[in-house]
XYZ file of C-alpha atoms in Angstrom:
576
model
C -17.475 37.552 -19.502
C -15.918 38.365 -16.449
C -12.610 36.661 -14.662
C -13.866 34.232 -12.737
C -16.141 32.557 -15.611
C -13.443 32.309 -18.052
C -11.701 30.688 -15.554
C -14.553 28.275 -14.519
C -15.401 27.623 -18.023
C -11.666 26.598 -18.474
C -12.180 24.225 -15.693
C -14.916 22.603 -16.534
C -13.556 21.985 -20.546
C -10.631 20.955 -19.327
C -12.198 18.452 -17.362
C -14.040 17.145 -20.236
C -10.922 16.522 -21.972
C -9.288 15.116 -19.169
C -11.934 12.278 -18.481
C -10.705 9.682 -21.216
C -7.245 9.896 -19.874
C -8.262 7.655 -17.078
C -9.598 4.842 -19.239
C -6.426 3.662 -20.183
C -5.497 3.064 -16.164
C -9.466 1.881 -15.660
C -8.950 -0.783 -17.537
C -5.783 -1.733 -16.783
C -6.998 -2.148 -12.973
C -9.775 -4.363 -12.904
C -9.197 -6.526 -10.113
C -7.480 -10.037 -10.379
C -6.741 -12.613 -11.686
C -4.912 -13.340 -8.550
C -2.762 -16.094 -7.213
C -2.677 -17.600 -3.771
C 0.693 -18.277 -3.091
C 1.590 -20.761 0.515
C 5.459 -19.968 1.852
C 7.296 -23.064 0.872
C 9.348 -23.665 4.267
C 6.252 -23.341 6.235
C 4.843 -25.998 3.779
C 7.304 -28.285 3.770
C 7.403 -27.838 8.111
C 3.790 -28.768 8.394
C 4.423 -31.885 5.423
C 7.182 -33.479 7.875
C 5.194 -32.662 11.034
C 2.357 -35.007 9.191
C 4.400 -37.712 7.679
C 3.331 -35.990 4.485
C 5.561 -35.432 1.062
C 5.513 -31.968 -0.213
C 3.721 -32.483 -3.039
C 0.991 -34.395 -1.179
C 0.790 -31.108 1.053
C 0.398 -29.007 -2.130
C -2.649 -31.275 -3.184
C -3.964 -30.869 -0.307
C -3.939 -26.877 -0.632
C -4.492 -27.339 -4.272
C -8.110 -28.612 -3.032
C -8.488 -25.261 -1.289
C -7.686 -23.194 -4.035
C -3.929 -22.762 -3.646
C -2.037 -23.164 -6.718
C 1.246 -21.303 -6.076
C 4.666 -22.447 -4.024
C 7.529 -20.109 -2.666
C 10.541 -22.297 -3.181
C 13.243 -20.344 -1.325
C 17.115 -20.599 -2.138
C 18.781 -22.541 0.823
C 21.709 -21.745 2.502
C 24.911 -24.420 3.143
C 23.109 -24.881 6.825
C 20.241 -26.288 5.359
C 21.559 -28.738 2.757
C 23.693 -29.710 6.063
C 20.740 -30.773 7.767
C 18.736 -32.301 5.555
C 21.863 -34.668 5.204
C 23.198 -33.260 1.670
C 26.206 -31.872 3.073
C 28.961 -32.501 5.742
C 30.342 -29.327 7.259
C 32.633 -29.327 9.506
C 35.550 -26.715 10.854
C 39.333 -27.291 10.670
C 39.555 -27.941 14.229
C 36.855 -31.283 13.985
C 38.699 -32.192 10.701
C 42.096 -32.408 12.616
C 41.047 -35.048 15.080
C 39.294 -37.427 13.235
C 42.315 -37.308 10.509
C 45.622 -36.120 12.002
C 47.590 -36.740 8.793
C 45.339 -34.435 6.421
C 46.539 -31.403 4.710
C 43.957 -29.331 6.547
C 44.473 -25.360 7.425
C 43.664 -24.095 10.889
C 41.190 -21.636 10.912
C 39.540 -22.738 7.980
C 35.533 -24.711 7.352
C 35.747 -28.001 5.415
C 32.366 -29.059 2.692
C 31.898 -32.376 1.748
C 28.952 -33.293 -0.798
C 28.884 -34.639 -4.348
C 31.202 -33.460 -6.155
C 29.120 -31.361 -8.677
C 27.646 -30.047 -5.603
C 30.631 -28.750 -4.653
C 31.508 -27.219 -8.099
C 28.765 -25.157 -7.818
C 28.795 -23.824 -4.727
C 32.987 -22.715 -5.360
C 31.293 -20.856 -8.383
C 28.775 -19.586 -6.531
C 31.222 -17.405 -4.130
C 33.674 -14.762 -4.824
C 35.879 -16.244 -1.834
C 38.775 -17.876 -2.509
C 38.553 -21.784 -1.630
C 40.740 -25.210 -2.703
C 39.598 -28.882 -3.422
C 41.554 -31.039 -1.455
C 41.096 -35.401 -1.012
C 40.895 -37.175 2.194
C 39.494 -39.820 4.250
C 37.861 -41.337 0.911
C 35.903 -37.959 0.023
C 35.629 -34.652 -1.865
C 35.839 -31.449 0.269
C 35.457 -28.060 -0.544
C 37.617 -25.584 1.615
C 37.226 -22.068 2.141
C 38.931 -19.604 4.555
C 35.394 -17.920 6.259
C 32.168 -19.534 7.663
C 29.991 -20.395 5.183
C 27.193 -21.782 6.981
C 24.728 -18.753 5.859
C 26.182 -18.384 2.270
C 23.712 -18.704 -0.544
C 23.413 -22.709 -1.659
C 21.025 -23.227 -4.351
C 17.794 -24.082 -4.579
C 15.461 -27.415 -4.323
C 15.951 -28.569 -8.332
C 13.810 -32.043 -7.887
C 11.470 -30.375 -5.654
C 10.860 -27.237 -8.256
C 10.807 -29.487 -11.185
C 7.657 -31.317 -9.878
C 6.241 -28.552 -8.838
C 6.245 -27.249 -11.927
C 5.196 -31.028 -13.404
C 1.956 -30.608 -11.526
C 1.469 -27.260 -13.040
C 2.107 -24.976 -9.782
C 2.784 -21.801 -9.809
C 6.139 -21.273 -8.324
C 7.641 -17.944 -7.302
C 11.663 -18.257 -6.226
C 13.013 -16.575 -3.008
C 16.789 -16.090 -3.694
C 19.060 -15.527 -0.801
C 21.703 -12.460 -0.930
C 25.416 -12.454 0.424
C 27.914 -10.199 0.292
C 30.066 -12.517 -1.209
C 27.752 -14.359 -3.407
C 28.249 -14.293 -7.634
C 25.445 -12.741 -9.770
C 26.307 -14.649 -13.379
C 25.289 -18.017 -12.841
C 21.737 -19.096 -12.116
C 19.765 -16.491 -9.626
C 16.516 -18.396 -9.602
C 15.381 -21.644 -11.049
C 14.270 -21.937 -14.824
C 10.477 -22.807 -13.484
C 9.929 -20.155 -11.246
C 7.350 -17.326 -12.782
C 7.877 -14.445 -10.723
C 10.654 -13.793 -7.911
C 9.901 -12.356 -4.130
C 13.085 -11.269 -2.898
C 13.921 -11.472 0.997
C 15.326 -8.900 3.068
C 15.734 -5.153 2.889
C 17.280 -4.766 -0.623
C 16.718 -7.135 -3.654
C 19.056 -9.470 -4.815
C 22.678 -7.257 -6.110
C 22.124 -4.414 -4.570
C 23.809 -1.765 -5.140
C 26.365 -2.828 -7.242
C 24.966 -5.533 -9.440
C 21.411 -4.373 -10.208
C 21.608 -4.074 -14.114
C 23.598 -7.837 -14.690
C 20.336 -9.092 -11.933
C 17.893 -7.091 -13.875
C 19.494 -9.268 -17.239
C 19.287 -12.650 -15.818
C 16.015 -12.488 -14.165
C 14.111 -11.905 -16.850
C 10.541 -12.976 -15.389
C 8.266 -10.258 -12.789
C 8.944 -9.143 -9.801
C 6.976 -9.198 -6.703
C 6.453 -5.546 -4.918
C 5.620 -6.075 -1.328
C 3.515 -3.491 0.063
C 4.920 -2.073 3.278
C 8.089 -3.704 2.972
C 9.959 -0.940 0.443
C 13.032 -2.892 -1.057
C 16.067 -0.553 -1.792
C 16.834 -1.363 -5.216
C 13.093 -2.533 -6.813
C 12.528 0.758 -8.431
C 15.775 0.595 -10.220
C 15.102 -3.269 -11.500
C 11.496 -2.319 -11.860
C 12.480 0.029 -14.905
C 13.140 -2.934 -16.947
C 10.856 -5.701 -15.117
C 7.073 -6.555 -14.669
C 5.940 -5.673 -11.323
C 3.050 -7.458 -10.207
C 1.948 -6.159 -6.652
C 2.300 -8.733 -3.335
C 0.185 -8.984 -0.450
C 1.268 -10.723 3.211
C 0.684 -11.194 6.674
C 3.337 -11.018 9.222
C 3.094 -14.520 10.685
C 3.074 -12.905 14.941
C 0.541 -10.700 13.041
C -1.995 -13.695 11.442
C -1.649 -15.495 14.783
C -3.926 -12.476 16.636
C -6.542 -13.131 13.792
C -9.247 -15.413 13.253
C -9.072 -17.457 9.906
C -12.201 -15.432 8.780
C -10.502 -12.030 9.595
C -7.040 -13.098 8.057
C -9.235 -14.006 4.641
C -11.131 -10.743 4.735
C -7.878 -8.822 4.853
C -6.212 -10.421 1.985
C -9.951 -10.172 -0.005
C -9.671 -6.229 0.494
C -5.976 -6.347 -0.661
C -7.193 -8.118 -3.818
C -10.196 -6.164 -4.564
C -9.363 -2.561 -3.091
C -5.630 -2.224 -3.535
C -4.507 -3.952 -6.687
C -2.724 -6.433 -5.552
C -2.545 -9.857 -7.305
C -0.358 -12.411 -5.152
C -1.802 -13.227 -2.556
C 1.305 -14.430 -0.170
C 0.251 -17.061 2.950
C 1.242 -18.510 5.303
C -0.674 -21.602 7.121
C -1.795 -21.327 10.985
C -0.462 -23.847 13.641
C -3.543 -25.363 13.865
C -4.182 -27.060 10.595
C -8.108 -26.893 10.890
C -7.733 -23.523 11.374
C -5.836 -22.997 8.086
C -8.047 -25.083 6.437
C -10.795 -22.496 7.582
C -8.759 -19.432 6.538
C -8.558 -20.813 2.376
C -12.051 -22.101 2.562
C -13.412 -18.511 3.427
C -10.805 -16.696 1.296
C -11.672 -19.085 -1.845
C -15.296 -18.173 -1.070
C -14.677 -14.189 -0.475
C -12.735 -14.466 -3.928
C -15.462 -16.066 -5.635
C -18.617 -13.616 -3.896
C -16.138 -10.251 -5.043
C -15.684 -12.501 -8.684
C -11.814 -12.305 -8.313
C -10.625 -15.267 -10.169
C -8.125 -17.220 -9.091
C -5.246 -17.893 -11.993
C -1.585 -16.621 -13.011
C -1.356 -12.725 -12.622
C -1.568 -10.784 -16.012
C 0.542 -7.282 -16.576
C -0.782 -4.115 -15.351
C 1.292 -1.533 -17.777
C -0.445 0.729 -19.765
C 0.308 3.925 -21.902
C -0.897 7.174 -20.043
C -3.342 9.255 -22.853
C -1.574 12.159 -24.155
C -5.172 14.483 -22.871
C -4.058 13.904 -19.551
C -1.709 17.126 -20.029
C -5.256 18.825 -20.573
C -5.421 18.579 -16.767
C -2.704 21.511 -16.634
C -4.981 24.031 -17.863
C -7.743 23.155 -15.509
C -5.262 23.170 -12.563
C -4.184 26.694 -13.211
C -7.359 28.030 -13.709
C -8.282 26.571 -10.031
C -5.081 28.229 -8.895
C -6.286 31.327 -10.666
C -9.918 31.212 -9.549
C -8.386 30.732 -5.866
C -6.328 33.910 -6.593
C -9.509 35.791 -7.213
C -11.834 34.369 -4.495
C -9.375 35.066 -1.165
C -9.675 38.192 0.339
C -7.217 40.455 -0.979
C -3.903 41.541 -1.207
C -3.871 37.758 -0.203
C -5.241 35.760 -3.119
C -1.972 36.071 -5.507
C 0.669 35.419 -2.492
C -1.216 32.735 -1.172
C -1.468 31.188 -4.838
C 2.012 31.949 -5.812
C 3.102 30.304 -2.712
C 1.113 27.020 -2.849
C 2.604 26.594 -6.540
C 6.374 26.965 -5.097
C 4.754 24.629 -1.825
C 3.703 21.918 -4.756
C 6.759 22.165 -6.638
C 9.217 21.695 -3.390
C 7.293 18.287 -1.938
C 6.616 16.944 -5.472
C 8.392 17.994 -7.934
C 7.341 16.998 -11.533
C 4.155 15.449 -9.758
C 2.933 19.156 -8.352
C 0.055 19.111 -10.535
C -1.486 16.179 -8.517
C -0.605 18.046 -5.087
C -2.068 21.431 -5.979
C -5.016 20.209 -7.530
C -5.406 18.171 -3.823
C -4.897 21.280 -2.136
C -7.112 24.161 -4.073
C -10.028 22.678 -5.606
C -11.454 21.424 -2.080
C -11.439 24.910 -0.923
C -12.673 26.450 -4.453
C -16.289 25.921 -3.751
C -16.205 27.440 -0.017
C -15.474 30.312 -2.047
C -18.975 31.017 -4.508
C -20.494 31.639 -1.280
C -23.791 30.168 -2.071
C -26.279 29.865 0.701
C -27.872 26.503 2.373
C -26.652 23.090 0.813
C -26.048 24.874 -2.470
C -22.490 25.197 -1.071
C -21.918 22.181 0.306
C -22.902 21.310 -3.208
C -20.304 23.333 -4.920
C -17.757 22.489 -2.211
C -18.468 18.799 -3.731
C -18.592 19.402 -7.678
C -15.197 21.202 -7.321
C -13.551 18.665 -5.473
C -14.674 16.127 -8.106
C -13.135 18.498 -10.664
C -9.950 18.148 -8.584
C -10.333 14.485 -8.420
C -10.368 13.959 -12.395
C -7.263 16.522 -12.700
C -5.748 14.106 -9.847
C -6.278 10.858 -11.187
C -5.390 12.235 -14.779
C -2.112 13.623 -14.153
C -1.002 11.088 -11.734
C -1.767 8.051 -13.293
C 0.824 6.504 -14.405
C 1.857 2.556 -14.277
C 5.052 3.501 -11.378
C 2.188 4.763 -10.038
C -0.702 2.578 -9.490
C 1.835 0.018 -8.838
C 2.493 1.865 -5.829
C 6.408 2.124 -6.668
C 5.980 6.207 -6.882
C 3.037 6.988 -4.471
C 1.187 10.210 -4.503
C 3.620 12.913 -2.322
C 1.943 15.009 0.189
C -1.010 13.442 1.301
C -0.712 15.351 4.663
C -1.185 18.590 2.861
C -4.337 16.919 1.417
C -6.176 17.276 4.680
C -4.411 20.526 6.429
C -4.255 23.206 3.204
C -7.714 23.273 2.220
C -9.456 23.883 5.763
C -7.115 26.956 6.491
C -7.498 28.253 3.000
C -11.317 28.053 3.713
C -10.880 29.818 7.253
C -8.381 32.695 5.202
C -11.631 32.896 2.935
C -13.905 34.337 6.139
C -11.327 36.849 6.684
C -13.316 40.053 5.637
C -11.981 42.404 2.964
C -11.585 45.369 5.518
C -9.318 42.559 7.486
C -6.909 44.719 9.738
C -10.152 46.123 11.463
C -11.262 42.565 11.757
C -8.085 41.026 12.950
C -7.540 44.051 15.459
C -11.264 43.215 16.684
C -10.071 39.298 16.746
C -7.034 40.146 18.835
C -8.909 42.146 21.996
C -12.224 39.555 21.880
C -12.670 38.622 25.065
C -12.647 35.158 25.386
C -15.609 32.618 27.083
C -15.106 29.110 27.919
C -17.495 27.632 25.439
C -15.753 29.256 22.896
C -12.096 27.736 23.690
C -13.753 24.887 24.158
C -15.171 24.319 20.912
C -11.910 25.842 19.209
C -9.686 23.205 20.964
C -12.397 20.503 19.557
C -12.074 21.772 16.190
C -8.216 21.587 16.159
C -8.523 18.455 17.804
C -10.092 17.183 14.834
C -8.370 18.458 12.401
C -5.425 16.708 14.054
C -7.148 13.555 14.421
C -7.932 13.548 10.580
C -4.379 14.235 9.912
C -2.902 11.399 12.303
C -5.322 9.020 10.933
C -4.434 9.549 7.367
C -3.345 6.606 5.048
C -3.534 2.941 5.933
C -0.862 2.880 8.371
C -2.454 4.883 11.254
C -1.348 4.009 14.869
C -4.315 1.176 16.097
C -4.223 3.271 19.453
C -6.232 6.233 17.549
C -8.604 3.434 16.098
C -10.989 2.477 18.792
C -12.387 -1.251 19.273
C -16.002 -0.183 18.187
C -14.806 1.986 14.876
C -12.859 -1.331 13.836
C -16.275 -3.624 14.056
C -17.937 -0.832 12.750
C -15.654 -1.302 9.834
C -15.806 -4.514 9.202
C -19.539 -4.712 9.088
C -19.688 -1.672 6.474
C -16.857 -3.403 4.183
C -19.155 -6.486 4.070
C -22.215 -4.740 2.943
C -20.322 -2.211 0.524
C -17.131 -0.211 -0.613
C -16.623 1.240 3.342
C -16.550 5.057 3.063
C -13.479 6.883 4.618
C -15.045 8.383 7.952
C -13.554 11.306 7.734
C -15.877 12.424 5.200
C -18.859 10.893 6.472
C -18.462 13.385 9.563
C -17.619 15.914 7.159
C -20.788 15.549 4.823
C -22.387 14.866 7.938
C -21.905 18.693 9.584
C -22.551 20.479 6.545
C -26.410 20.621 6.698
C -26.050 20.951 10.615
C -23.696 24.061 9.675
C -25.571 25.249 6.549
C -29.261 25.138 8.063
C -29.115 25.711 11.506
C -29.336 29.428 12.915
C -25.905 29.755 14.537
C -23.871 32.483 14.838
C -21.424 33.501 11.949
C -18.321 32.677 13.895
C -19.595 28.958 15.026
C -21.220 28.484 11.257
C -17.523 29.301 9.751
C -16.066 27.262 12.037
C -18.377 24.352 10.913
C -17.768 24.575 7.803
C -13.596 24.473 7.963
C -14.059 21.458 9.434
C -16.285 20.162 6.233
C -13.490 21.257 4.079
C -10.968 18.561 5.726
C -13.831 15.978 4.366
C -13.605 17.856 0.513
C -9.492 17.516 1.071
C -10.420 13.738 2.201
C -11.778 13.505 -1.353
C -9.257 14.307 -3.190
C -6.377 12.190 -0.491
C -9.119 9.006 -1.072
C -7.878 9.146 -4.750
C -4.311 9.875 -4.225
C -4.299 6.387 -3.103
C -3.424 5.515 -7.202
C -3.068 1.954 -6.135
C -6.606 1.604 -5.484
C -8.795 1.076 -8.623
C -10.377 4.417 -9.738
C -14.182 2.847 -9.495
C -13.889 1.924 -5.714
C -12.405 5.037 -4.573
C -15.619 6.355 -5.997
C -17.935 4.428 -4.815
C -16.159 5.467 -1.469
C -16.641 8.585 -2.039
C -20.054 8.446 -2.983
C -21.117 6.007 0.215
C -19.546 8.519 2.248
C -21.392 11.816 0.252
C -24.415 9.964 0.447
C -24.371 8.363 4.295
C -22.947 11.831 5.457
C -25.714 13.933 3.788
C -28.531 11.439 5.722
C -26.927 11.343 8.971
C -26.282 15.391 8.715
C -30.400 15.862 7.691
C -31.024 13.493 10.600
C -29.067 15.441 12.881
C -30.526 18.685 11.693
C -34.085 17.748 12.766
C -32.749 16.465 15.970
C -31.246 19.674 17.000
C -34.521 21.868 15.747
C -36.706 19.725 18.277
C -33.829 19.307 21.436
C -33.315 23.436 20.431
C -37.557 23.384 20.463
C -37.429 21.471 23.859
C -34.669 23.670 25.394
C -36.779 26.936 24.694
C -39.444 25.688 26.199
């Protein structure tokens, strides 16, 4: 036995071994039970707009399959005007009573006097009770008109009476104390506001005590200071709408959005916000209570998503390095060991102790470029080794921090530009200074910049458009509806690989010269790297990223045959 088949044969056992790693993760991930969850001040707006209580505003939502509340932590402003507390500064204070003890400069609080208790212990600034005009006021040398005030009490207590689910927004100040009360006894999991959670930086581990209930990760929004409280927390995974956002989007479109988040991406509180219009809102929870119910998401209190990573995901090692080795072996040489050697120390820079993932993404989409079968029997290898690649992937990189999304998959770029110029570096022929010589004085023709410029283009294109956050300028109007009609009918493919699957018959059985036919085929290697990126996405469950993948192999394969006997009759009708 030669080289290369030990080194296959080591792949393909060590993906047999790797394959029941993933069930721990697979069955962790199962989407829902979710929870819709309304923002409390934009509930509580729309109750006084109507002449409405809270609670008969909840019922109301309740009937539309919302059973979840954000009760936020006020500040003093707030409790000022809803008539709790009088706030006034020193200035105010020393007209209406001349002969009062009051300091210049300083802001007066009247309330209850338990009121005021708490809020003096709520602050690290100094402050004085002092008596006057018949009442109790709190006095403290700064503006605290935006200082942290406490929550709702009444309002959370029957909440929770009713049996809603109530998640607590605390507010964070500088000057605010971390060991009383961060978030009322009845709230089950807490959404923090802002850029950083509540105590960052300094008073994350006395937070992380007191808390002691989940904590909501919002995607997009990165918190400085989660990751730290989410080593001793539940995370459960939070999905929202800006509101200037929801207001460009019909209620149907808003509800397919947060469906997709539910069902494609793991996440399991669903965070909304009501439209202006209240028809229009009560259009948006009809069809996302339906879309729930058609996708069998149920509707209930969030569960835990932790699980213990199986100890045969280190199996995935050896299949890894075999790949490395059998890439080694299949580039021209003396360029197979440098190249390898140099994507290992490429892995190790961007990811560190997560390079296995990385260089799996990078070399196993090229590996099957390099058998050189003939006809679709290479596109077919290109595709079994990427799989391969895809179970090393998923095995080593599965990991709670990550299918949370807290630690997401580094170098997802190098996904889609690695394995298309390894492929190229595998046409170079072995005699290659000859060949690049002959490269260097070939004359050049228009057609073929032209089709080199679209190549790159699309390489580049593939690259922009990468991840979920691509600029909506490189997504045209009619690829969006296009979307949208394939994500109702099925688990939309990626396009990127439907193009890709979709050139490789057009390369593989159509007479073109070898140049044009190589150049073909890098481009289907950025689809095989789009494999192995559509499952670097950890937070997505590991049974619609293949269904993805399949749609894609399978639509990309018909449209590619398609396109082949197009060409052979317009190539028929040209001779002619």
């Amino acid at each position: 036995m030669d080289a290369k088949s030990l080194l296959r044969l080591l792949v393909g056992l060590s993906a047999l071994l790797s394959l029941p790693a993933l069930w721990p993760r697979m069955q962790a991930e199962r989407p829902g039970p979710v929870m819709l969850v309304m923002d409390g001040e934009e509930v509580i707006e729309q109750a006084r707009a109507q002449g409405k209580s809270v609670l008969e505003q909840m019922a109301f939502y309740r009937s539309l399959g919302v059973e979840g509340f954000a009760i936020y932590e006020q500040p003093v402003r707030s409790w000022v005007n809803r008539g709790r507390l009088t706030y006034q500064p020193a200035q105010t204070l020393a007209l209406l009573y001349p002969e009062a003890p009051i300091r210049p400069g300083w802001f007066y609080l009247s309330g209850p006097p338990d009121w005021l208790d708490r809020l003096a212990a709520l602050w690290t600034i100094p402050s004085e009770r002092i008596q006057f005009g018949g009442r109790s006021w709190l006095a403290t040398p700064v503006n605290v008109e935006f200082f942290p005030a406490g929550y709702d009490l009444e309002l959370a207590q029957a909440l929770k009476a009713q049996g809603y689910y109530l998640a607590a927004r605390p507010l964070d100040h500088p000057y605010r104390r971390y060991d009383g009360m961060l978030v009322p006894p009845e709230a089950s999991v807490v959404i923090f506001t802002g850029l950083d959670v509540l105590g960052y930086k300094a008073h994350l581990e006395g937070v992380a005590e007191r808390l002691e209930r989940p904590i909501a990760w919002i995607e997009g929004s990165p918190q400085r200071g989660f990751t730290e409280l989410a080593q001793s927390l539940p995370v459960r995974r939070l999905f929202s709408i800006r509101p200037e956002w929801q207001d460009k989007l019909a209620p149907a479109e808003t509800a397919d959005k947060f469906v997709l988040a539910a069902r494609e991406r793991g996440h399991q509180l669903l965070y909304l916000r009501p439209y202006r219009n209240p028809t229009e809102t009560e259009e948006f929870l009809k069809a996302l209570r339906h879309d729930l119910e058609r996708s069998r998401i149920p509707i209930g209190e969030p569960t835990g998503r932790s699980f213990t990573p199986s100890p045969l995901r280190h199996a995935a090692w050896v299949g890894v390095l075999a790949g490395l080795g059998l890439l080694a072996l299949g580039l021209p040489q003396p360029f197979g060991i440098p190249v390898a050697g140099l994507l290992g120390l490429l892995a190790l820079g961007v990811a560190g102790a997560q390079a296995g993932p990385l260089l799996a993404a990078m070399v196993f989409p090229a590996l099957g470029f390099l058998e050189r079968y003939t006809g679709l029997r290479l596109w077919l290898a290109a595709v079994v080794y990427a799989l391969l690649g895809v179970v090393f992937l998923a095995a080593l990189g599965s990991r709670p921090e990550s299918v949370l999304g807290l630690e997401p998959f580094r170098g997802v770029s190098l996904t889609l530009l690695v394995p298309p110029l390894l492929v190229a570096l595998s046409f170079l022929p072995r005699a290659y200074r000859p060949a690049l010589t002959a490269l260097y004085n070939h004359p050049l023709r228009l057609g073929e910049v032209g089709l080199a410029l679209v190549g790159l283009a699309l390489v580049g294109l593939a690259v922009l458009r990468r991840g979920n956050d691509a600029a909506p300028s490189l997504v045209p109007e009619w690829e969006l509806q296009l979307r949208a009609f394939l994500q109702d009918v099925m688990v939309r493919p990626r396009f990127k690989e439907i193009f890709a699957h979709a050139l490789a018959p057009i390369a593989l059985l159509l007479p073109w010269p070898t140049w044009l036919k190589n150049a073909l085929l890098v481009l289907v290697a950025v689809g095989m790297g789009s494999i192995l990126n559509t499952f670097a996405h950890y937070h997505t469950p590991l049974s619609i990223s293949f269904f993805r993948v399949l749609n894609g192999l399978l639509l990309g394969l018909l449209l590619g045959l398609v396109g082949v006997w197009a060409m052979q009759r317009l190539r028929q009708w040209w001779l002619r």
